[in-house]
């Protein structure tokens, strides 16, 4: 999954509220092509919480402890999904390039590409569009819709 980047502050002040208005205030387009590109590439982390682990274990029809032992790793005080040596997510089917736990995928995956790191600046969004064929195309997400996804989990 693409690595989170440090947020940038490319925003303008909203005259009515004097709160920063993000550069993407007019919305952004996105439509998942299910290509698997966001689940592969450079090594990184997909941090998961107990509820997400429970849901994925249920989808895999496995006991939670067995699921955790086989598919997760401790990273400090957090838990992340493991990856293949090439950086691909453990749940990215190598043949179909589809997620094997799609219905119960973690919040971090469900909120892609609307992450702090990909929305930090227009340049970061442009880079996202270069690696994700669905970013910049498809339905227009409003500022409100983007903010709901962006604030679900900081990535």
Coordinates of C-alpha atoms in Angstrom, one line a residue:
X1 CA 0.0 0.0 0.0
X2 CA 1.4 3.4 -0.8
X3 CA 3.3 4.9 2.2
X4 CA 1.7 7.7 4.2
X5 CA 3.4 11.0 3.7
X6 CA 3.8 14.0 6.1
X7 CA 0.8 16.4 5.7
X8 CA 1.3 19.7 3.9
X9 CA -0.8 22.8 4.6
X10 CA -1.9 23.9 1.1
X11 CA -5.2 25.4 2.1
X12 CA -7.0 28.7 2.0
X13 CA -9.0 30.6 4.7
X14 CA -12.7 30.4 4.4
X15 CA -14.1 34.0 4.8
X16 CA -17.2 33.0 6.7
X17 CA -15.6 30.7 9.3
X18 CA -11.9 31.7 9.2
X19 CA -11.1 27.9 9.3
X20 CA -8.7 26.5 6.7
X21 CA -10.5 25.2 3.6
X22 CA -8.6 22.3 1.9
X23 CA -7.2 22.7 -1.6
X24 CA -9.7 20.0 -2.7
X25 CA -12.8 22.0 -1.6
X26 CA -14.4 21.5 -5.0
X27 CA -14.2 17.7 -4.5
X28 CA -12.2 14.9 -6.1
X29 CA -13.0 12.1 -8.5
X30 CA -12.4 8.4 -7.6
X31 CA -13.7 5.0 -8.8
X32 CA -12.0 1.8 -7.6
X33 CA -10.9 -0.3 -10.6
X34 CA -10.0 -3.2 -8.3
X35 CA -6.6 -3.3 -9.9
X36 CA -4.8 -4.1 -6.6
X37 CA -2.2 -1.4 -7.0
X38 CA -3.0 0.2 -3.6
X39 CA -2.3 -3.2 -2.0
X40 CA 1.1 -3.7 -3.5
X41 CA 4.4 -2.0 -4.0
X42 CA 6.6 -0.6 -1.3
X43 CA 6.5 -2.2 2.2
X44 CA 4.3 -0.5 4.7
X45 CA 1.7 -1.0 7.3
X46 CA -2.0 -1.8 7.4
X47 CA -2.8 -1.2 11.0
X48 CA -5.8 -3.1 12.3
X49 CA -7.9 -3.0 15.5
X50 CA -9.5 -5.9 17.3
X51 CA -12.9 -5.4 15.6
X52 CA -11.3 -5.4 12.1
X53 CA -9.3 -8.6 13.1
X54 CA -12.6 -10.3 14.2
X55 CA -14.3 -9.4 11.0
X56 CA -11.5 -10.6 8.8
X57 CA -11.2 -13.8 10.8
X58 CA -14.9 -14.4 10.4
X59 CA -14.7 -13.8 6.6
X60 CA -11.8 -16.3 6.4
X61 CA -13.8 -18.7 8.6
X62 CA -10.9 -18.9 11.1
X63 CA -10.6 -18.6 14.9
X64 CA -9.3 -15.1 15.8
X65 CA -6.2 -16.4 17.5
X66 CA -5.2 -18.5 14.5
X67 CA -5.9 -15.6 12.2
X68 CA -3.7 -13.3 14.3
X69 CA -0.9 -15.8 14.4
X70 CA -1.0 -16.3 10.6
X71 CA -1.8 -12.8 9.2
X72 CA -0.7 -10.2 11.7
X73 CA 2.5 -8.8 13.3
X74 CA 3.2 -6.5 16.2
X75 CA 4.6 -3.0 15.4
X76 CA 5.3 -1.3 18.6
X77 CA 2.0 -1.3 20.5
X78 CA 0.0 -1.6 17.2
X79 CA -0.9 -4.6 15.0
X80 CA -0.4 -4.6 11.3
X81 CA -1.3 -7.1 8.6
X82 CA 1.8 -9.0 7.3
X83 CA 3.0 -8.7 3.7
X84 CA 4.6 -10.9 1.1
X85 CA 8.4 -10.2 0.7
X86 CA 7.7 -8.0 -2.4
X87 CA 5.5 -5.7 -0.3
X88 CA 2.1 -7.0 -1.5
X89 CA -0.6 -7.3 1.2
X90 CA -1.1 -10.9 2.5
X91 CA -4.7 -10.7 1.3
X92 CA -4.0 -9.6 -2.3
X93 CA -4.6 -12.8 -4.3
X94 CA -1.5 -13.1 -6.5
X95 CA -3.5 -14.6 -9.4
X96 CA -6.7 -12.5 -9.5
X97 CA -5.1 -9.3 -7.8
X98 CA -8.3 -9.0 -5.8
X99 CA -8.6 -8.7 -2.0
X100 CA -9.5 -12.0 -0.3
X101 CA -11.2 -10.2 2.6
X102 CA -12.8 -7.3 0.6
X103 CA -16.1 -7.3 2.5
X104 CA -14.3 -7.0 5.8
X105 CA -11.2 -5.0 4.7
X106 CA -9.8 -2.6 7.3
X107 CA -10.8 1.1 7.5
X108 CA -7.4 2.0 6.2
X109 CA -8.1 0.1 3.0
X110 CA -11.8 1.3 2.8
X111 CA -10.8 5.0 3.0
X112 CA -8.2 4.9 0.2
X113 CA -7.3 7.2 -1.6
X114 CA -8.7 9.8 0.8
X115 CA -5.8 9.8 3.3
X116 CA -4.1 12.8 5.0
X117 CA -0.9 11.8 3.1
X118 CA -2.5 11.7 -0.4
X119 CA -4.5 14.9 0.2
X120 CA -1.7 16.9 1.8
X121 CA -1.2 18.9 -1.4
X122 CA -2.2 19.0 -5.1
X123 CA 1.2 17.4 -5.9
X124 CA 0.5 14.5 -3.5
X125 CA -2.9 13.9 -5.1
X126 CA -1.2 14.1 -8.6
X127 CA 1.3 11.4 -7.5
X128 CA -1.6 9.3 -6.2
X129 CA -3.4 9.6 -9.6
X130 CA -0.2 8.4 -11.3
X131 CA -0.1 5.1 -9.3
X132 CA -3.9 4.5 -8.9
X133 CA -5.9 4.3 -12.1
X134 CA -9.1 5.1 -10.2
X135 CA -7.9 8.3 -8.6
X136 CA -8.9 11.3 -10.6
X137 CA -11.6 9.4 -12.5
X138 CA -15.2 8.3 -11.8
X139 CA -17.7 10.0 -9.6
X140 CA -17.0 13.3 -7.9
X141 CA -16.7 13.1 -4.1
X142 CA -17.7 16.2 -2.3
X143 CA -15.5 17.9 0.3
X144 CA -17.9 16.5 3.0
X145 CA -17.7 13.0 1.6
X146 CA -13.9 13.2 1.4
X147 CA -13.6 14.6 5.0
X148 CA -15.7 11.7 6.4
X149 CA -13.4 9.2 4.8
X150 CA -10.2 11.1 5.6
X151 CA -11.0 11.5 9.3
X152 CA -12.1 7.9 9.9
X153 CA -8.4 6.9 10.4
X154 CA -5.3 9.0 10.1
X155 CA -3.1 7.6 7.4

